[in-house]
Coordinates of N, CA and C and ligand atoms in Angstrom, one line a residue:
X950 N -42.0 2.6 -12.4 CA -43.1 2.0 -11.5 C -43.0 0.5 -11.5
X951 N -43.0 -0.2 -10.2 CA -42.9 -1.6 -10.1 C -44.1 -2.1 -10.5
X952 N -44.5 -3.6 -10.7 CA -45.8 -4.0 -11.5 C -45.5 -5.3 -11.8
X953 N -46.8 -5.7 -11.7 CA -46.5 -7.4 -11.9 C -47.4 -7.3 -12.8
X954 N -46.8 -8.7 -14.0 CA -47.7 -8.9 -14.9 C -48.7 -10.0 -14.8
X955 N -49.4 -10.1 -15.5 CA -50.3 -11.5 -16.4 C -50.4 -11.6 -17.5
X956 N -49.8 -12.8 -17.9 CA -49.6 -12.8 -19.6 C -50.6 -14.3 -20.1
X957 N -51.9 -14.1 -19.9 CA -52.6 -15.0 -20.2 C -52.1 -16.1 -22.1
X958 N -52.0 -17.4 -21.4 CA -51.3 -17.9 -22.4 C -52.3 -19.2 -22.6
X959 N -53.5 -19.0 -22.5 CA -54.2 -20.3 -22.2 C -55.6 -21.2 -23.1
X960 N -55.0 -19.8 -24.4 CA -56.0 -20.3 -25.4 C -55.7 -21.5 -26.5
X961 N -56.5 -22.0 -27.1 CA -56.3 -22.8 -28.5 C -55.6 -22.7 -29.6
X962 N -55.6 -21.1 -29.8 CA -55.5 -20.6 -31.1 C -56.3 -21.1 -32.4
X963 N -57.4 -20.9 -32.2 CA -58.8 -21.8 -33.2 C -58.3 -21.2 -34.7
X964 N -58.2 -19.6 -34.1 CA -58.3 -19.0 -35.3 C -57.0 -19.5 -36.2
X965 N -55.8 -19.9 -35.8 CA -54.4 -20.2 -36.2 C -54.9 -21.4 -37.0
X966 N -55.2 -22.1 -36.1 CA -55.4 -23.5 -37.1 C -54.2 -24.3 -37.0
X967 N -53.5 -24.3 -36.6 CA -52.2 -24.9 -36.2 C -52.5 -25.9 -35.3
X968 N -53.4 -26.2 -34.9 CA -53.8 -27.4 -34.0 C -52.9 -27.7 -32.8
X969 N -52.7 -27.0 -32.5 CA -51.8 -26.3 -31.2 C -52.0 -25.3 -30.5
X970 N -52.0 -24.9 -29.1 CA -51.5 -23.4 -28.8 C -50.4 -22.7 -29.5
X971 N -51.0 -21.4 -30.4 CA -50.1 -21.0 -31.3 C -49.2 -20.3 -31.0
X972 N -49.0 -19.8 -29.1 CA -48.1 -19.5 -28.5 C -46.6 -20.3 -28.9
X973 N -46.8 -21.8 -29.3 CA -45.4 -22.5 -29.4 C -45.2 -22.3 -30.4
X974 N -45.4 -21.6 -31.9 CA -44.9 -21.4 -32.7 C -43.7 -20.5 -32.8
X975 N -43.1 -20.6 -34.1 CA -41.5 -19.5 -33.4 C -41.7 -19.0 -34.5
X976 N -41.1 -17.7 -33.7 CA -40.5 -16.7 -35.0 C -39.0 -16.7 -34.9
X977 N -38.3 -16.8 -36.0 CA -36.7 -16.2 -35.5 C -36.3 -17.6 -35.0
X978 N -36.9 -18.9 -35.1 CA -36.5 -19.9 -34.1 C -36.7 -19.8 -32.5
X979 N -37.6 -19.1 -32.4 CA -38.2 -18.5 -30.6 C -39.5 -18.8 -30.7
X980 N -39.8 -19.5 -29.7 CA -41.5 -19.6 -29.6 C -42.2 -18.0 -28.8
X981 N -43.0 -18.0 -29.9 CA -43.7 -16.4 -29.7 C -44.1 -16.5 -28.2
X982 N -44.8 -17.1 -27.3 CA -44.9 -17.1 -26.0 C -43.3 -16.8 -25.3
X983 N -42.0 -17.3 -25.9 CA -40.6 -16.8 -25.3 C -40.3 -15.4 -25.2
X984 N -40.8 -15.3 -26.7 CA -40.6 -13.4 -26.8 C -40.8 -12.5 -26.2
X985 N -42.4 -13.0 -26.2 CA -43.5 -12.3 -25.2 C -42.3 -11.7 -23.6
X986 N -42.4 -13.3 -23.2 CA -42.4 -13.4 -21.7 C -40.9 -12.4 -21.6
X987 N -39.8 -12.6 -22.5 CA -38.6 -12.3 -21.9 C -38.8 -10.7 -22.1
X988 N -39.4 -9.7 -23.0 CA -39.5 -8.6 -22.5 C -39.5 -8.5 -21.6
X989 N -40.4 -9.1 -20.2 CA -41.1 -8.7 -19.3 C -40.1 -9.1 -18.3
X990 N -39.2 -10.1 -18.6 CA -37.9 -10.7 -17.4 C -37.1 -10.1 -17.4
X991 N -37.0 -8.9 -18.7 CA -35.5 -8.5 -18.8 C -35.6 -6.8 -18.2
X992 N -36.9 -6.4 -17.8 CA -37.2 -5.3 -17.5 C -37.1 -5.5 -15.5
X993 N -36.2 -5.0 -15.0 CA -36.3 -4.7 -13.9 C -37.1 -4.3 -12.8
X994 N -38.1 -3.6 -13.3 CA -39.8 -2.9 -12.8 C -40.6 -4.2 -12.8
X995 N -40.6 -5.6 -13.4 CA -41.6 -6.4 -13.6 C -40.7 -7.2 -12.2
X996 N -42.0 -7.3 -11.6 CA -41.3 -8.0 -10.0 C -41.7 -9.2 -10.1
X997 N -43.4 -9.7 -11.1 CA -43.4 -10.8 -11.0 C -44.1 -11.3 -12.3
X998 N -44.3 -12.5 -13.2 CA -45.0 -13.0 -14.4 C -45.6 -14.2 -14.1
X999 N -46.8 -13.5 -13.9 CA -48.2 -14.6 -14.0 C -48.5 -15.0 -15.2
X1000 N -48.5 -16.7 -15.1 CA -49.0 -17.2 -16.3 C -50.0 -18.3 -16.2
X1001 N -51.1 -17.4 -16.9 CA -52.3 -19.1 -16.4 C -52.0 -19.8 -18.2
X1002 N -51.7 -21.2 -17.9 CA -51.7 -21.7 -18.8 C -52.6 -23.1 -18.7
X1003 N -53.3 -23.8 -19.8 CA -53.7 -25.0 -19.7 C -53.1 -26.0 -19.4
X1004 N -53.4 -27.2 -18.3 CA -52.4 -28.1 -18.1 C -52.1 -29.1 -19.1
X1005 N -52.7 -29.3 -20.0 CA -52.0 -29.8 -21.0 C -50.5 -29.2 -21.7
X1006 N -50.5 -27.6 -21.5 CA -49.5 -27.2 -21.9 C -48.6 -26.8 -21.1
X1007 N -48.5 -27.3 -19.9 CA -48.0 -26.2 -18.7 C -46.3 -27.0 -18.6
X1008 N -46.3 -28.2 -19.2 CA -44.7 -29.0 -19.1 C -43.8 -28.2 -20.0
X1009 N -44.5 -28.0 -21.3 CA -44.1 -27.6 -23.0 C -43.5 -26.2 -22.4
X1010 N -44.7 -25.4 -21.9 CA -44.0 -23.8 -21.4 C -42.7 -23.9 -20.8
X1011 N -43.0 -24.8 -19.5 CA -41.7 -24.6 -18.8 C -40.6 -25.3 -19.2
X1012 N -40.3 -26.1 -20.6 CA -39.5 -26.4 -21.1 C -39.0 -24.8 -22.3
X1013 N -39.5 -24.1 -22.9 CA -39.4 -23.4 -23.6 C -39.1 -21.9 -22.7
X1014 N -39.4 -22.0 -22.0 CA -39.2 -20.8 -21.2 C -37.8 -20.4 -20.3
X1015 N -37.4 -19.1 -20.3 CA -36.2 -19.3 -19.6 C -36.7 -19.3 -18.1
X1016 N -35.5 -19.7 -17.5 CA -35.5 -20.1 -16.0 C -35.6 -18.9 -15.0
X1017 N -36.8 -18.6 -14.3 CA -36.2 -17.5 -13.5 C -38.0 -17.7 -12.8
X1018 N -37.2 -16.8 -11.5 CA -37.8 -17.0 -10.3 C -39.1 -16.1 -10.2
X1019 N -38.7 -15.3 -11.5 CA -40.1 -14.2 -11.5 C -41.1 -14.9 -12.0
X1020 N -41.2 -16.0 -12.9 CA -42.1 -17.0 -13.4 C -43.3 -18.1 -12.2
X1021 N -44.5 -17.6 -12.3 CA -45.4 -18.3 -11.6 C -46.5 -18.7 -12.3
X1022 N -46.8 -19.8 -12.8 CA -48.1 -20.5 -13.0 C -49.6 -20.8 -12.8
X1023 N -50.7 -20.2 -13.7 CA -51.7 -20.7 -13.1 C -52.9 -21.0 -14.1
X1024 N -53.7 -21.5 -13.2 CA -54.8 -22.5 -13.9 C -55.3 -21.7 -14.9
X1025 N -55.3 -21.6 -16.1 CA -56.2 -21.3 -17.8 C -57.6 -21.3 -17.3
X1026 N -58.4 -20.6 -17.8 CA -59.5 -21.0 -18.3 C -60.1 -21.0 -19.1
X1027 N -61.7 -21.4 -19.7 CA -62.2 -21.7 -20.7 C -62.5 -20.3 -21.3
X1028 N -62.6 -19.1 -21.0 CA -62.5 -17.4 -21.3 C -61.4 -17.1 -20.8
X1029 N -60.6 -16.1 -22.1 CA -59.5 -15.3 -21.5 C -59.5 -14.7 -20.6
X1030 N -61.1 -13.8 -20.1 CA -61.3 -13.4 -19.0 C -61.3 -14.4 -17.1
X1031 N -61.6 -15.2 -17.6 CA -61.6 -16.7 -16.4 C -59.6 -16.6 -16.4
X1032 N -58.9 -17.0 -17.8 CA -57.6 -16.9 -17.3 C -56.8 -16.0 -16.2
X1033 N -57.7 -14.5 -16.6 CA -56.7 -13.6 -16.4 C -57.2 -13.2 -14.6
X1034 N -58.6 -13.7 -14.5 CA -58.9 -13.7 -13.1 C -58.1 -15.0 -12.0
X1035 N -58.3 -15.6 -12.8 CA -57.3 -16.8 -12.1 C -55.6 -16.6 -11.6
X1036 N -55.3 -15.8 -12.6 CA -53.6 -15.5 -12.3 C -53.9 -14.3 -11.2
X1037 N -55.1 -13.4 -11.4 CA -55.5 -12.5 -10.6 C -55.3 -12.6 -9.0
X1038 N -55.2 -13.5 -9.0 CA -55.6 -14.1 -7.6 C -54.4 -14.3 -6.6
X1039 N -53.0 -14.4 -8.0 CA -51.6 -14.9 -7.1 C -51.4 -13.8 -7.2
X1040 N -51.5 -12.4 -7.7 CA -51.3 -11.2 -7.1 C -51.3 -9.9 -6.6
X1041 N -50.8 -9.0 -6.3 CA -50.9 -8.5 -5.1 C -49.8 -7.7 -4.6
X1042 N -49.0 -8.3 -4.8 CA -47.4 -7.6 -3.8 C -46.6 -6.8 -4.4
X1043 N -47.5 -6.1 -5.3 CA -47.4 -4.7 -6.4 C -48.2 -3.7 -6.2
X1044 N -48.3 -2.5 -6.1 CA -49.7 -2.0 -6.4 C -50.2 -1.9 -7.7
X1045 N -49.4 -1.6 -9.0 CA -50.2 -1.8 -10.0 C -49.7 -3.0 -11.0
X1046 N -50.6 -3.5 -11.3 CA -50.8 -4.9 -12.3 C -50.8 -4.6 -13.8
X1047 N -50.2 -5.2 -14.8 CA -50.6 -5.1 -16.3 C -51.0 -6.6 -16.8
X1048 N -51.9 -6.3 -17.5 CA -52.2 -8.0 -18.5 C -51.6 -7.4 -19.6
X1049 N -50.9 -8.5 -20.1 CA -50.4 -8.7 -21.4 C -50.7 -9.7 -22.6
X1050 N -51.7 -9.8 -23.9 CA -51.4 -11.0 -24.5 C -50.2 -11.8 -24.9
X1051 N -49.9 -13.0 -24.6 CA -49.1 -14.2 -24.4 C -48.9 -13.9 -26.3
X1052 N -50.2 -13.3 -27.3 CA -49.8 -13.4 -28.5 C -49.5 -12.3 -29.2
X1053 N -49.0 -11.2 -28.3 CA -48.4 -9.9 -28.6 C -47.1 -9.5 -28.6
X1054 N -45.8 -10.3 -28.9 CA -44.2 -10.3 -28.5 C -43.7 -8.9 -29.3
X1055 N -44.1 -8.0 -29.8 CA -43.7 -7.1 -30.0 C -44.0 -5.9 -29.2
X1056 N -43.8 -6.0 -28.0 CA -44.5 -4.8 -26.9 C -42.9 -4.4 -26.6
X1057 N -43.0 -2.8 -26.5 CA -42.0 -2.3 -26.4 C -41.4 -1.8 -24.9
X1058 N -40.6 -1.7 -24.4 CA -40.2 -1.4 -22.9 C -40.6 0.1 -22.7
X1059 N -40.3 0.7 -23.6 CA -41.0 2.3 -23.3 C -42.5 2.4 -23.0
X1060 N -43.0 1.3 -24.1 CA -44.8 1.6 -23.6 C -45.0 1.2 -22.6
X1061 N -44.5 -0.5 -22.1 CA -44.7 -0.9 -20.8 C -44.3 0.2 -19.8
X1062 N -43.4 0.8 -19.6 CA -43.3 2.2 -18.6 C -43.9 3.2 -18.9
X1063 N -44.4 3.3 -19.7 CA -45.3 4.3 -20.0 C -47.1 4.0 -19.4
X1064 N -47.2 2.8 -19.3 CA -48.6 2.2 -19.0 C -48.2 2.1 -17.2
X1065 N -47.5 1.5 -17.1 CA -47.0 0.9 -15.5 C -47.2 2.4 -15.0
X1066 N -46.7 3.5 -15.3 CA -46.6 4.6 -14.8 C -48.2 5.6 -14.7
X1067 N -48.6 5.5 -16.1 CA -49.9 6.1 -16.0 C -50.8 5.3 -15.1
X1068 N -51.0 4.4 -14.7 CA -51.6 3.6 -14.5 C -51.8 3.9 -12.8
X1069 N -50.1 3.9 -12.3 CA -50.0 4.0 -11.0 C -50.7 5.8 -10.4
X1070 N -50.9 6.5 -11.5 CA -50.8 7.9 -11.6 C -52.7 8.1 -11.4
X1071 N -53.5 6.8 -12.5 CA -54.7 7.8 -12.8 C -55.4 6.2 -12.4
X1072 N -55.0 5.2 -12.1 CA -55.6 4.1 -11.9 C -55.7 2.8 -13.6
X1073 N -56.0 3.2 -14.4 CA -56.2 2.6 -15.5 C -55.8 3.3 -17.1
X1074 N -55.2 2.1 -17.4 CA -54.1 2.8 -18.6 C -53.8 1.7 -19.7
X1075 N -54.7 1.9 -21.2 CA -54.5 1.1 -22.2 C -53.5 1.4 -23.5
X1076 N -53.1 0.1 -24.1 CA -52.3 0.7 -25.1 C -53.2 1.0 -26.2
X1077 N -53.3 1.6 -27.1 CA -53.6 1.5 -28.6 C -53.3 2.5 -29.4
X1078 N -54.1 2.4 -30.7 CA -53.4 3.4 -31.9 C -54.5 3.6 -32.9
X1079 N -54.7 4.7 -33.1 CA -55.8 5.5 -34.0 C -56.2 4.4 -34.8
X1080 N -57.5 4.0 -35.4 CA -57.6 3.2 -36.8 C -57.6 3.9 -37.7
X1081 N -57.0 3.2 -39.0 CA -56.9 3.9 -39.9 C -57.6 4.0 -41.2
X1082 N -58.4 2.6 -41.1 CA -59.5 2.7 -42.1 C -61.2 3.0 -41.4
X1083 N -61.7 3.6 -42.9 CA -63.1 3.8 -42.2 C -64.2 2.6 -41.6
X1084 N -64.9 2.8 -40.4 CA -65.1 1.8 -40.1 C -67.2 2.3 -40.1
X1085 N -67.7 1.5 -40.4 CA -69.3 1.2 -40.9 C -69.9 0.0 -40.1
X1086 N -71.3 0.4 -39.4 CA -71.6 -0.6 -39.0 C -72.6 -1.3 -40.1
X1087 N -73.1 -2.4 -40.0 CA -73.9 -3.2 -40.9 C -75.3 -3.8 -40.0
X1088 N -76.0 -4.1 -40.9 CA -77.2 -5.0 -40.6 C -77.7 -5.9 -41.4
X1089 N -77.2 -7.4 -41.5 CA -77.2 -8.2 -43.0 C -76.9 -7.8 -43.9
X1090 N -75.5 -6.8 -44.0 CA -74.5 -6.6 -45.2 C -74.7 -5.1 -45.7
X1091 N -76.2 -4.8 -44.8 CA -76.3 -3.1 -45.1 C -75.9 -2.3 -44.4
X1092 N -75.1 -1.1 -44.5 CA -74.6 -0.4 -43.9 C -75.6 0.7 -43.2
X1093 N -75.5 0.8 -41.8 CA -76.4 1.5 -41.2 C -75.8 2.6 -40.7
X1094 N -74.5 2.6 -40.4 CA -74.0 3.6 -39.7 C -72.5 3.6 -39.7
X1095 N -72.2 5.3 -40.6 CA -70.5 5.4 -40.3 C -70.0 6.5 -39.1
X1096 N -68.8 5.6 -38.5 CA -68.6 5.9 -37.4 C -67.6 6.8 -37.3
X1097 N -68.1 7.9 -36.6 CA -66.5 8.7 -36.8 C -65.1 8.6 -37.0
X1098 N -64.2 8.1 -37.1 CA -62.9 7.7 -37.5 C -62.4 8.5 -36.3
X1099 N -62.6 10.0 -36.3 CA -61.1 10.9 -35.1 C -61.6 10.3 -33.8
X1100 N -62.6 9.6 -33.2 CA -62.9 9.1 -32.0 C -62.4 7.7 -31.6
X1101 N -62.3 7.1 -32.7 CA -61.7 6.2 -32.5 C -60.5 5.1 -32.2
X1102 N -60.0 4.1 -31.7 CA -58.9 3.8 -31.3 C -58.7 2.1 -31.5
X1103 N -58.0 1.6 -32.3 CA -57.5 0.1 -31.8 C -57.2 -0.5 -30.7
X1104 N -57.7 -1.1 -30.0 CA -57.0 -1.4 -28.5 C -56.2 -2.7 -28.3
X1105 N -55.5 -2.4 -27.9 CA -54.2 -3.8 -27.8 C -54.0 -3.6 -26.0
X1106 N -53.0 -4.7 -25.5 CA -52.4 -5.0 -24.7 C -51.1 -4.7 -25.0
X1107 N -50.2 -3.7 -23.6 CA -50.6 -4.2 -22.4 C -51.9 -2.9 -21.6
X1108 N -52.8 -3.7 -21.2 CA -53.7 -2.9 -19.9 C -53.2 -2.7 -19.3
X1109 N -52.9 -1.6 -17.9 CA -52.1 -1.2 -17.0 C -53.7 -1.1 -15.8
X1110 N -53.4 -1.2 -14.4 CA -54.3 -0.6 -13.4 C -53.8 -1.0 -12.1
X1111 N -54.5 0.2 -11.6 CA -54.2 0.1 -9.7 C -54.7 -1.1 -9.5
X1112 N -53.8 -2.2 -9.1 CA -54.5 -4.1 -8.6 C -55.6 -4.0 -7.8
X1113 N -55.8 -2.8 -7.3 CA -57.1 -2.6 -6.0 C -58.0 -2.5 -7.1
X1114 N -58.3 -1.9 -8.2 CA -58.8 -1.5 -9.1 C -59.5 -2.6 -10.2
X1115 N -58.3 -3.6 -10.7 CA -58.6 -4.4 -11.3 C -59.2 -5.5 -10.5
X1116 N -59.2 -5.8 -9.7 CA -59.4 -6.8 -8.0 C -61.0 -6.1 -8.6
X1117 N -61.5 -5.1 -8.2 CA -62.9 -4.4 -7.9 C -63.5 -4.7 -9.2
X1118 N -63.2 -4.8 -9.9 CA -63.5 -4.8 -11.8 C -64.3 -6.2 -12.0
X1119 N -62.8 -7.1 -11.3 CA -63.2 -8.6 -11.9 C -64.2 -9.3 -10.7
X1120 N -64.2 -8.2 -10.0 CA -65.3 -8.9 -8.4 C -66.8 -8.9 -9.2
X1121 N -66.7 -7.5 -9.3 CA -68.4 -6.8 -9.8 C -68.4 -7.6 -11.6
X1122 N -67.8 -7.7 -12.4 CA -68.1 -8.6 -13.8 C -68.3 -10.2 -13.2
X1123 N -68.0 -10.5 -12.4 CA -68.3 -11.7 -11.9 C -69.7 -12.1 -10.8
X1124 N -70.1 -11.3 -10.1 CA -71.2 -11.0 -9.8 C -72.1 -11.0 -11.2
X1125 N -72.1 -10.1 -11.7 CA -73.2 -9.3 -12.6 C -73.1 -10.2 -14.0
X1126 N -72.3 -11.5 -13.9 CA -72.2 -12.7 -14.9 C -71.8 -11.7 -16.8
X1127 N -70.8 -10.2 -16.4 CA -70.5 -10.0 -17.5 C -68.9 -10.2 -17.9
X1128 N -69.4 -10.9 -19.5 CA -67.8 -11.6 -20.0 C -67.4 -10.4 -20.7
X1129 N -66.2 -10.0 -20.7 CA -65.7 -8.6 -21.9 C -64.7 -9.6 -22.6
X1130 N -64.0 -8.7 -23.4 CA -63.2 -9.1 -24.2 C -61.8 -8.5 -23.6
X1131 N -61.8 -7.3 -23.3 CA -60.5 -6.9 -22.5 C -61.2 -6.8 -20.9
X1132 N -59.8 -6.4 -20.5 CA -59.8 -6.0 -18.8 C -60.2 -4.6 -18.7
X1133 N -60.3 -3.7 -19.7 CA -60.8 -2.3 -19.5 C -62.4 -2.5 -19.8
X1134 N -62.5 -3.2 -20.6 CA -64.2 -3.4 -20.3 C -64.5 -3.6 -18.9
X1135 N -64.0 -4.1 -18.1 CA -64.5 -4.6 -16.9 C -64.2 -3.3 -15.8
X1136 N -63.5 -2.5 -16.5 CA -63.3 -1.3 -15.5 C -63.7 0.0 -15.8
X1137 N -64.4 -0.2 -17.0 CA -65.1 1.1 -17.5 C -66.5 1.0 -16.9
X1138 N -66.9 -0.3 -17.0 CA -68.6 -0.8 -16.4 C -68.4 -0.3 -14.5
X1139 N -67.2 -0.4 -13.9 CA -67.7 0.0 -12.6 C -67.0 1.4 -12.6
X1140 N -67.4 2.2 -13.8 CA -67.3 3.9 -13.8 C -66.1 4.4 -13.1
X1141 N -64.7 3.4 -13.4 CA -63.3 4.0 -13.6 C -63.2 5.0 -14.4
X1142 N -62.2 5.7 -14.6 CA -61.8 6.2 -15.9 C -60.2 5.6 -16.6
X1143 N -60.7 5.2 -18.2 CA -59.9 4.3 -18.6 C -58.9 5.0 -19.9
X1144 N -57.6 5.7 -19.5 CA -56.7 6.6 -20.2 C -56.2 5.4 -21.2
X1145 N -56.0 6.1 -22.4 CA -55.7 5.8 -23.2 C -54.2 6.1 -23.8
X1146 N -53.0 5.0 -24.1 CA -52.2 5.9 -24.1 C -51.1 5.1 -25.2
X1147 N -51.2 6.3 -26.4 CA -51.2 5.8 -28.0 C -49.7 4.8 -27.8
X1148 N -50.4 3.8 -28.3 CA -48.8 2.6 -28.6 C -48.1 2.5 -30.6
X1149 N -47.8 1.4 -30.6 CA -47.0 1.4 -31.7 C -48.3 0.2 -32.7
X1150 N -48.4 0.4 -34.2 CA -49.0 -0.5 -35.0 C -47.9 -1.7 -35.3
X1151 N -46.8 -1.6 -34.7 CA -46.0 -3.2 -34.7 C -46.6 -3.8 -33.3
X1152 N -46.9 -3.3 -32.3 CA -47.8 -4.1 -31.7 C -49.0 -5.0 -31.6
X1153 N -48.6 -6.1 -32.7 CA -50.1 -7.1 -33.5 C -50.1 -8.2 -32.2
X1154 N -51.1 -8.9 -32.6 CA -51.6 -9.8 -32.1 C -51.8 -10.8 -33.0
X1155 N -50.4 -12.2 -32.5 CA -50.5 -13.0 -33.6 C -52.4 -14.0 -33.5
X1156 N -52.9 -14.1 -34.5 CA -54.0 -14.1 -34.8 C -54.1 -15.4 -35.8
X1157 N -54.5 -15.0 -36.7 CA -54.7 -15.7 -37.9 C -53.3 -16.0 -38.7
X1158 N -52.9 -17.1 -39.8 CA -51.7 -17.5 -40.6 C -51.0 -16.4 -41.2
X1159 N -51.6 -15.1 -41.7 CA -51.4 -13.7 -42.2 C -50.4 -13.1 -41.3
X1160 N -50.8 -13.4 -39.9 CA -50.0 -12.7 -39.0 C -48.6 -12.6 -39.2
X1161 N -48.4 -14.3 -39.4 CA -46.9 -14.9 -39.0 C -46.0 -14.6 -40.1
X1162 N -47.0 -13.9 -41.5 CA -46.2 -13.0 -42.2 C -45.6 -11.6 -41.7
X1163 N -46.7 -10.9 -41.1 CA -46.4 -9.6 -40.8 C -45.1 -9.3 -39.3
X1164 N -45.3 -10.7 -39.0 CA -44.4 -10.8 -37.7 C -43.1 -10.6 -38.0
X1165 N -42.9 -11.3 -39.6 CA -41.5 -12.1 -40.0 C -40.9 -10.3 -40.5
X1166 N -42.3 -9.5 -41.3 CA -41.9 -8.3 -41.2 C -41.6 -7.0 -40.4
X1167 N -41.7 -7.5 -38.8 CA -41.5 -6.5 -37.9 C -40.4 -7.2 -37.4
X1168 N -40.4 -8.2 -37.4 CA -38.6 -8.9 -36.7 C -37.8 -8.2 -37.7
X1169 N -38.1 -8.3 -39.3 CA -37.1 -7.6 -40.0 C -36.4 -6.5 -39.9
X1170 N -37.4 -5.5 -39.8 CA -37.5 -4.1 -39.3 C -36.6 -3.8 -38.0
X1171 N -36.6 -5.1 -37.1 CA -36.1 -4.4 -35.6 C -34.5 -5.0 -35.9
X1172 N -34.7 -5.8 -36.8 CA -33.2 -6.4 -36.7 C -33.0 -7.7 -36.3
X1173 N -34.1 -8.3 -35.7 CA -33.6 -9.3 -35.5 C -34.0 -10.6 -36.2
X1174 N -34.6 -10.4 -37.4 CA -34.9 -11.4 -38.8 C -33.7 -11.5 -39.4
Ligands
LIG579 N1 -56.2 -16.8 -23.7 C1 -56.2 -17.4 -22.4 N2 -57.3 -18.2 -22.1 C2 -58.3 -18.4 -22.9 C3 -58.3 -17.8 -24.2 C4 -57.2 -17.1 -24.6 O1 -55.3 -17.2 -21.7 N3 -59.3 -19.2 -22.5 C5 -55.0 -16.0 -24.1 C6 -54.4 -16.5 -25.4 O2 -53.4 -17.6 -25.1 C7 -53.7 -15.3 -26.0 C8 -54.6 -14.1 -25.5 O3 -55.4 -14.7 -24.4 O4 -52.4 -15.1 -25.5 C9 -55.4 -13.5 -26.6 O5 -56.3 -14.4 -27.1 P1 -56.5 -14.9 -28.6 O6 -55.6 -14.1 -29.5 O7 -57.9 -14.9 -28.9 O8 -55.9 -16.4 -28.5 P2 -56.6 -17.8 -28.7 O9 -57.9 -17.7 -27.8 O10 -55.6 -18.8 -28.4 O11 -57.0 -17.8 -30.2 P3 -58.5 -18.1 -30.9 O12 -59.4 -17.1 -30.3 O13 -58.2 -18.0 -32.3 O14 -58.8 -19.5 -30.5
LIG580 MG1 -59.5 -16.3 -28.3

């Protein structure tokens, strides 16, 4: 299934602490924003890669990034959600779209076809993977409520959806002034149906300084540490 991405790349990384976008940091001597993107260049089905990035960072990327014509730029914003509507906008000349986090380089080509495909099939199609610890809600430290565990799911990127679909999502959350945290929030609220479709636990999200341990241990694993 053909499909254009958006690989929103346009945050701070507060949580990193690296006083940087933590996209430039490298694993392997590769800046994790490289990793990310060249999955997505080296796959034939990706027709195009939307990147909204901050213009403070937008020279740095295209110095770090490889050269190719599938690569298109666009304006960051102050919510991931603002980024990913903004790349939203250059496209179109696909019928289904995936967002990808910029701090996810371990996404695998099978899931991306696997999402691209469900997606084009049922309209909307997430990656994730069972949690594995018990999860409790609180109220000032008191536990009020344990949540089923077999219902539940981690959710990562990449999102898959019919571009008509995510187009309709980010129209009506923008109206109705609601911010999500993913792009299936925004398409569950206008009563899509949002398939789920189990990915891999090397699929992290580099995050916090912990991460860039666990990274160094899934590059190991794949071989290329
Ligand atoms: N992102 C973005 N625009 C924003 C905020 C985030 O494009 N205004 C991107 C990040 O660059 C990242 C992805 O969305 O690739 C996931 O966000 P997150 O992991 O939260 O990254 P940061 O926002 O950079 O980190 P933090 O929240 O710790 O500041
Ligand atoms: Mg963030």
């Amino acid at each position: 299934t053909d499909y254009e991405v958006i690989i929103p790349a346009a945050g701070s990384g507060k949580r990193m602490g690296a006083g940087f976008n933590k996209l430039f940091l490298e694993l392997n001597k590769r800046p994790v924003i490289a990793v990310t993107a060249e999955v997505f260049l080296a796959d034939p089905s990706c027709k195009k890669l939307i990147l909204p990035v901050q213009p403070h960072d937008r020279e740095e990327m295209k110095r770090i990034l490889p050269r190719s014509e599938k690569i298109v730029f666009a304006r960051g914003g102050s919510e991931r959600q603002y980024s990913v509507r903004n790349g939203l906008e250059l496209a179109g000349s696909c019928s289904v779209i995936l967002v990808h986090d910029g701090a996810r380089p371990f996404i695998s080509a099978g899931s991306i076809a696997a999402l691209a495909a469900m997606a084009g099939e049922k309209g909307a199609a997430i990656a994730a993977v069972p949690v594995k610890d018990t999860i409790k809600r609180a109220k000032d430290q008191i536990v009020t409520e344990t949540i089923e565990r077999s219902s539940l799911w981690q959710i990562q990127t990449p999102q898959a959806f019919r571009t008509s679909v995510l187009k309709k999502a980010h129209e009506a959350a923008e109206r109705d002034g609601f911010l999500g945290t993913d792009e299936a929030s925004l398409v569950e609220r206008i009563g899509h149906p949002v398939h789920i479709v189990p990915g891999s636990y090397d699929n992290i999200k580099i995050t916090t300084p912990e991460d860039l341990y666990f990274a160094e241990a899934i590059l190991k694993k794949q071989g290329g540490g």
